[in-house]
Amino acid sequence: ILDLDPEYRYALVGEPRRRYLWVLARDPALDEATLAALLAKAAAHGYDLAPLVRTPRGAAAGAGAGAANRAEA
């Protein structure tokens, strides 16, 4: 776990080889400023953000910002 919100609203999770990375959020939409801060933290930990894929969330896929997860390189 690279970052965890004190109120458990989001978490940044990676693995030691830096091949997989997940941004997990309780709400269907994670604000862009928070997502940008989490991605900056992941980059600082050595994760390549180029293969990052945003997945749709919510009942109507595409409602709000999606979570980000990393596809295997």
PDB file of N, CA and C in Angstrom, residues 14-68:
ATOM      1  N   GLY A  14       0.343  -0.914  -5.028  1.00  0.00           N
ATOM      2  CA  GLY A  14       1.275  -1.386  -6.049  1.00  0.00           C
ATOM      3  C   GLY A  14       1.933  -2.667  -5.577  1.00  0.00           C
ATOM      4  N   GLU A  15       2.793  -3.207  -6.421  1.00  0.00           N
ATOM      5  CA  GLU A  15       3.518  -4.412  -6.038  1.00  0.00           C
ATOM      6  C   GLU A  15       5.013  -4.175  -6.240  1.00  0.00           C
ATOM      7  N   PRO A  16       5.861  -4.905  -5.531  1.00  0.00           N
ATOM      8  CA  PRO A  16       7.288  -4.596  -5.484  1.00  0.00           C
ATOM      9  C   PRO A  16       8.000  -4.537  -6.843  1.00  0.00           C
ATOM     10  N   ARG A  17       7.572  -5.338  -7.807  1.00  0.00           N
ATOM     11  CA  ARG A  17       8.241  -5.310  -9.119  1.00  0.00           C
ATOM     12  C   ARG A  17       7.801  -4.122  -9.960  1.00  0.00           C
ATOM     13  N   ARG A  18       6.817  -3.370  -9.467  1.00  0.00           N
ATOM     14  CA  ARG A  18       6.297  -2.177 -10.132  1.00  0.00           C
ATOM     15  C   ARG A  18       5.670  -2.486 -11.495  1.00  0.00           C
ATOM     16  N   ARG A  19       5.110  -3.681 -11.614  1.00  0.00           N
ATOM     17  CA  ARG A  19       4.426  -4.056 -12.851  1.00  0.00           C
ATOM     18  C   ARG A  19       2.928  -3.804 -12.760  1.00  0.00           C
ATOM     19  N   TYR A  20       2.396  -3.729 -11.559  1.00  0.00           N
ATOM     20  CA  TYR A  20       0.962  -3.522 -11.363  1.00  0.00           C
ATOM     21  C   TYR A  20       0.745  -2.373 -10.397  1.00  0.00           C
ATOM     22  N   LEU A  21      -0.290  -1.587 -10.676  1.00  0.00           N
ATOM     23  CA  LEU A  21      -0.619  -0.438  -9.844  1.00  0.00           C
ATOM     24  C   LEU A  21      -2.129  -0.242  -9.899  1.00  0.00           C
ATOM     25  N   TRP A  22      -2.730   0.015  -8.745  1.00  0.00           N
ATOM     26  CA  TRP A  22      -4.173   0.250  -8.678  1.00  0.00           C
ATOM     27  C   TRP A  22      -4.459   1.503  -7.869  1.00  0.00           C
ATOM     28  N   VAL A  23      -5.407   2.273  -8.346  1.00  0.00           N
ATOM     29  CA  VAL A  23      -5.976   3.366  -7.568  1.00  0.00           C
ATOM     30  C   VAL A  23      -7.394   2.908  -7.244  1.00  0.00           C
ATOM     31  N   LEU A  24      -7.679   2.729  -5.976  1.00  0.00           N
ATOM     32  CA  LEU A  24      -8.975   2.234  -5.536  1.00  0.00           C
ATOM     33  C   LEU A  24      -9.707   3.350  -4.807  1.00  0.00           C
ATOM     34  N   ALA A  25     -10.997   3.491  -5.080  1.00  0.00           N
ATOM     35  CA  ALA A  25     -11.779   4.547  -4.435  1.00  0.00           C
ATOM     36  C   ALA A  25     -13.150   4.012  -4.048  1.00  0.00           C
ATOM     37  N   ARG A  26     -13.667   4.489  -2.943  1.00  0.00           N
ATOM     38  CA  ARG A  26     -15.008   4.090  -2.492  1.00  0.00           C
ATOM     39  C   ARG A  26     -16.095   4.717  -3.348  1.00  0.00           C
ATOM     40  N   ASP A  27     -15.916   5.988  -3.712  1.00  0.00           N
ATOM     41  CA  ASP A  27     -16.913   6.689  -4.509  1.00  0.00           C
ATOM     42  C   ASP A  27     -16.693   6.430  -5.995  1.00  0.00           C
ATOM     43  N   PRO A  28     -17.751   6.478  -6.789  1.00  0.00           N
ATOM     44  CA  PRO A  28     -17.608   6.263  -8.229  1.00  0.00           C
ATOM     45  C   PRO A  28     -16.709   7.297  -8.911  1.00  0.00           C
ATOM     46  N   ALA A  29     -16.604   8.478  -8.341  1.00  0.00           N
ATOM     47  CA  ALA A  29     -15.776   9.520  -8.947  1.00  0.00           C
ATOM     48  C   ALA A  29     -14.707   9.970  -7.951  1.00  0.00           C
ATOM     49  N   LEU A  30     -13.469   9.908  -8.383  1.00  0.00           N
ATOM     50  CA  LEU A  30     -12.351  10.404  -7.591  1.00  0.00           C
ATOM     51  C   LEU A  30     -11.938  11.729  -8.217  1.00  0.00           C
ATOM     52  N   ASP A  31     -11.869  12.788  -7.411  1.00  0.00           N
ATOM     53  CA  ASP A  31     -11.579  14.090  -8.013  1.00  0.00           C
ATOM     54  C   ASP A  31     -10.193  14.087  -8.666  1.00  0.00           C
ATOM     55  N   GLU A  32     -10.076  14.883  -9.719  1.00  0.00           N
ATOM     56  CA  GLU A  32      -8.861  14.894 -10.536  1.00  0.00           C
ATOM     57  C   GLU A  32      -7.628  15.314  -9.743  1.00  0.00           C
ATOM     58  N   ALA A  33      -7.762  16.237  -8.794  1.00  0.00           N
ATOM     59  CA  ALA A  33      -6.614  16.676  -7.996  1.00  0.00           C
ATOM     60  C   ALA A  33      -6.068  15.528  -7.149  1.00  0.00           C
ATOM     61  N   THR A  34      -6.963  14.751  -6.548  1.00  0.00           N
ATOM     62  CA  THR A  34      -6.541  13.607  -5.738  1.00  0.00           C
ATOM     63  C   THR A  34      -5.888  12.561  -6.614  1.00  0.00           C
ATOM     64  N   LEU A  35      -6.502  12.270  -7.765  1.00  0.00           N
ATOM     65  CA  LEU A  35      -5.924  11.291  -8.684  1.00  0.00           C
ATOM     66  C   LEU A  35      -4.543  11.739  -9.141  1.00  0.00           C
ATOM     67  N   ALA A  36      -4.390  13.008  -9.490  1.00  0.00           N
ATOM     68  CA  ALA A  36      -3.091  13.523  -9.931  1.00  0.00           C
ATOM     69  C   ALA A  36      -2.044  13.375  -8.830  1.00  0.00           C
ATOM     70  N   ALA A  37      -2.421  13.656  -7.578  1.00  0.00           N
ATOM     71  CA  ALA A  37      -1.491  13.515  -6.459  1.00  0.00           C
ATOM     72  C   ALA A  37      -1.086  12.055  -6.255  1.00  0.00           C
ATOM     73  N   LEU A  38      -2.042  11.153  -6.387  1.00  0.00           N
ATOM     74  CA  LEU A  38      -1.740   9.729  -6.237  1.00  0.00           C
ATOM     75  C   LEU A  38      -0.825   9.235  -7.353  1.00  0.00           C
ATOM     76  N   LEU A  39      -1.083   9.678  -8.571  1.00  0.00           N
ATOM     77  CA  LEU A  39      -0.241   9.262  -9.689  1.00  0.00           C
ATOM     78  C   LEU A  39       1.171   9.842  -9.568  1.00  0.00           C
ATOM     79  N   ALA A  40       1.282  11.057  -9.054  1.00  0.00           N
ATOM     80  CA  ALA A  40       2.602  11.643  -8.820  1.00  0.00           C
ATOM     81  C   ALA A  40       3.367  10.823  -7.780  1.00  0.00           C
ATOM     82  N   LYS A  41       2.663  10.379  -6.755  1.00  0.00           N
ATOM     83  CA  LYS A  41       3.289   9.548  -5.724  1.00  0.00           C
ATOM     84  C   LYS A  41       3.743   8.213  -6.329  1.00  0.00           C
ATOM     85  N   ALA A  42       2.919   7.626  -7.190  1.00  0.00           N
ATOM     86  CA  ALA A  42       3.290   6.367  -7.841  1.00  0.00           C
ATOM     87  C   ALA A  42       4.533   6.557  -8.714  1.00  0.00           C
ATOM     88  N   ALA A  43       4.576   7.650  -9.463  1.00  0.00           N
ATOM     89  CA  ALA A  43       5.742   7.931 -10.307  1.00  0.00           C
ATOM     90  C   ALA A  43       6.985   8.110  -9.440  1.00  0.00           C
ATOM     91  N   ALA A  44       6.851   8.772  -8.297  1.00  0.00           N
ATOM     92  CA  ALA A  44       7.978   8.964  -7.387  1.00  0.00           C
ATOM     93  C   ALA A  44       8.489   7.633  -6.840  1.00  0.00           C
ATOM     94  N   HIS A  45       7.601   6.636  -6.780  1.00  0.00           N
ATOM     95  CA  HIS A  45       7.983   5.295  -6.322  1.00  0.00           C
ATOM     96  C   HIS A  45       8.537   4.446  -7.468  1.00  0.00           C
ATOM     97  N   GLY A  46       8.617   5.012  -8.669  1.00  0.00           N
ATOM     98  CA  GLY A  46       9.223   4.308  -9.789  1.00  0.00           C
ATOM     99  C   GLY A  46       8.265   3.587 -10.716  1.00  0.00           C
ATOM    100  N   TYR A  47       6.969   3.835 -10.607  1.00  0.00           N
ATOM    101  CA  TYR A  47       5.994   3.192 -11.490  1.00  0.00           C
ATOM    102  C   TYR A  47       5.922   3.937 -12.820  1.00  0.00           C
ATOM    103  N   ASP A  48       5.891   3.187 -13.914  1.00  0.00           N
ATOM    104  CA  ASP A  48       5.708   3.753 -15.248  1.00  0.00           C
ATOM    105  C   ASP A  48       4.214   3.968 -15.440  1.00  0.00           C
ATOM    106  N   LEU A  49       3.804   5.207 -15.635  1.00  0.00           N
ATOM    107  CA  LEU A  49       2.381   5.516 -15.746  1.00  0.00           C
ATOM    108  C   LEU A  49       1.862   5.435 -17.178  1.00  0.00           C
ATOM    109  N   ALA A  50       2.746   5.241 -18.149  1.00  0.00           N
ATOM    110  CA  ALA A  50       2.323   5.208 -19.555  1.00  0.00           C
ATOM    111  C   ALA A  50       1.270   4.133 -19.830  1.00  0.00           C
ATOM    112  N   PRO A  51       1.400   2.916 -19.289  1.00  0.00           N
ATOM    113  CA  PRO A  51       0.387   1.896 -19.587  1.00  0.00           C
ATOM    114  C   PRO A  51      -0.859   1.968 -18.700  1.00  0.00           C
ATOM    115  N   LEU A  52      -0.992   3.026 -17.929  1.00  0.00           N
ATOM    116  CA  LEU A  52      -2.141   3.155 -17.036  1.00  0.00           C
ATOM    117  C   LEU A  52      -3.435   3.232 -17.835  1.00  0.00           C
ATOM    118  N   VAL A  53      -4.443   2.505 -17.389  1.00  0.00           N
ATOM    119  CA  VAL A  53      -5.748   2.451 -18.054  1.00  0.00           C
ATOM    120  C   VAL A  53      -6.802   2.898 -17.051  1.00  0.00           C
ATOM    121  N   ARG A  54      -7.645   3.836 -17.457  1.00  0.00           N
ATOM    122  CA  ARG A  54      -8.757   4.261 -16.594  1.00  0.00           C
ATOM    123  C   ARG A  54      -9.971   3.424 -16.942  1.00  0.00           C
ATOM    124  N   THR A  55     -10.574   2.848 -15.918  1.00  0.00           N
ATOM    125  CA  THR A  55     -11.736   1.998 -16.136  1.00  0.00           C
ATOM    126  C   THR A  55     -13.000   2.726 -15.708  1.00  0.00           C
ATOM    127  N   PRO A  56     -14.095   2.538 -16.444  1.00  0.00           N
ATOM    128  CA  PRO A  56     -15.351   3.191 -16.066  1.00  0.00           C
ATOM    129  C   PRO A  56     -15.878   2.652 -14.742  1.00  0.00           C
ATOM    130  N   ARG A  57     -16.531   3.531 -13.989  1.00  0.00           N
ATOM    131  CA  ARG A  57     -17.098   3.141 -12.697  1.00  0.00           C
ATOM    132  C   ARG A  57     -18.515   3.632 -12.601  1.00  0.00           C
ATOM    133  N   GLY A  58     -19.262   3.077 -11.688  1.00  0.00           N
ATOM    134  CA  GLY A  58     -20.621   3.528 -11.437  1.00  0.00           C
ATOM    135  C   GLY A  58     -21.633   2.706 -12.200  1.00  0.00           C
ATOM    136  N   ALA A  59     -22.908   2.932 -11.892  1.00  0.00           N
ATOM    137  CA  ALA A  59     -24.002   2.183 -12.511  1.00  0.00           C
ATOM    138  C   ALA A  59     -24.038   2.397 -14.007  1.00  0.00           C
ATOM    139  N   ALA A  60     -23.869   3.627 -14.425  1.00  0.00           N
ATOM    140  CA  ALA A  60     -23.808   3.930 -15.857  1.00  0.00           C
ATOM    141  C   ALA A  60     -22.341   4.107 -16.196  1.00  0.00           C
ATOM    142  N   ALA A  61     -21.680   3.031 -16.591  1.00  0.00           N
ATOM    143  CA  ALA A  61     -20.240   3.074 -16.858  1.00  0.00           C
ATOM    144  C   ALA A  61     -19.897   4.331 -17.627  1.00  0.00           C
ATOM    145  N   GLY A  62     -19.030   5.097 -17.055  1.00  0.00           N
ATOM    146  CA  GLY A  62     -18.663   6.358 -17.649  1.00  0.00           C
ATOM    147  C   GLY A  62     -19.144   7.530 -16.822  1.00  0.00           C
ATOM    148  N   ALA A  63     -19.852   7.266 -15.736  1.00  0.00           N
ATOM    149  CA  ALA A  63     -20.312   8.339 -14.854  1.00  0.00           C
ATOM    150  C   ALA A  63     -19.160   8.737 -13.945  1.00  0.00           C
ATOM    151  N   GLY A  64     -18.625   9.900 -14.126  1.00  0.00           N
ATOM    152  CA  GLY A  64     -17.540  10.397 -13.296  1.00  0.00           C
ATOM    153  C   GLY A  64     -16.195   9.850 -13.738  1.00  0.00           C
ATOM    154  N   ALA A  65     -15.186  10.250 -13.019  1.00  0.00           N
ATOM    155  CA  ALA A  65     -13.825   9.799 -13.330  1.00  0.00           C
ATOM    156  C   ALA A  65     -13.682   8.340 -12.947  1.00  0.00           C
ATOM    157  N   GLY A  66     -13.023   7.585 -13.771  1.00  0.00           N
ATOM    158  CA  GLY A  66     -12.829   6.167 -13.490  1.00  0.00           C
ATOM    159  C   GLY A  66     -11.643   5.940 -12.580  1.00  0.00           C
ATOM    160  N   ALA A  67     -11.589   4.767 -12.051  1.00  0.00           N
ATOM    161  CA  ALA A  67     -10.408   4.368 -11.294  1.00  0.00           C
ATOM    162  C   ALA A  67      -9.300   4.119 -12.298  1.00  0.00           C
ATOM    163  N   ALA A  68      -8.118   4.127 -11.835  1.00  0.00           N
ATOM    164  CA  ALA A  68      -6.983   3.853 -12.727  1.00  0.00           C
ATOM    165  C   ALA A  68      -6.373   2.534 -12.299  1.00  0.00           C
TER     166      ALA A  68
END
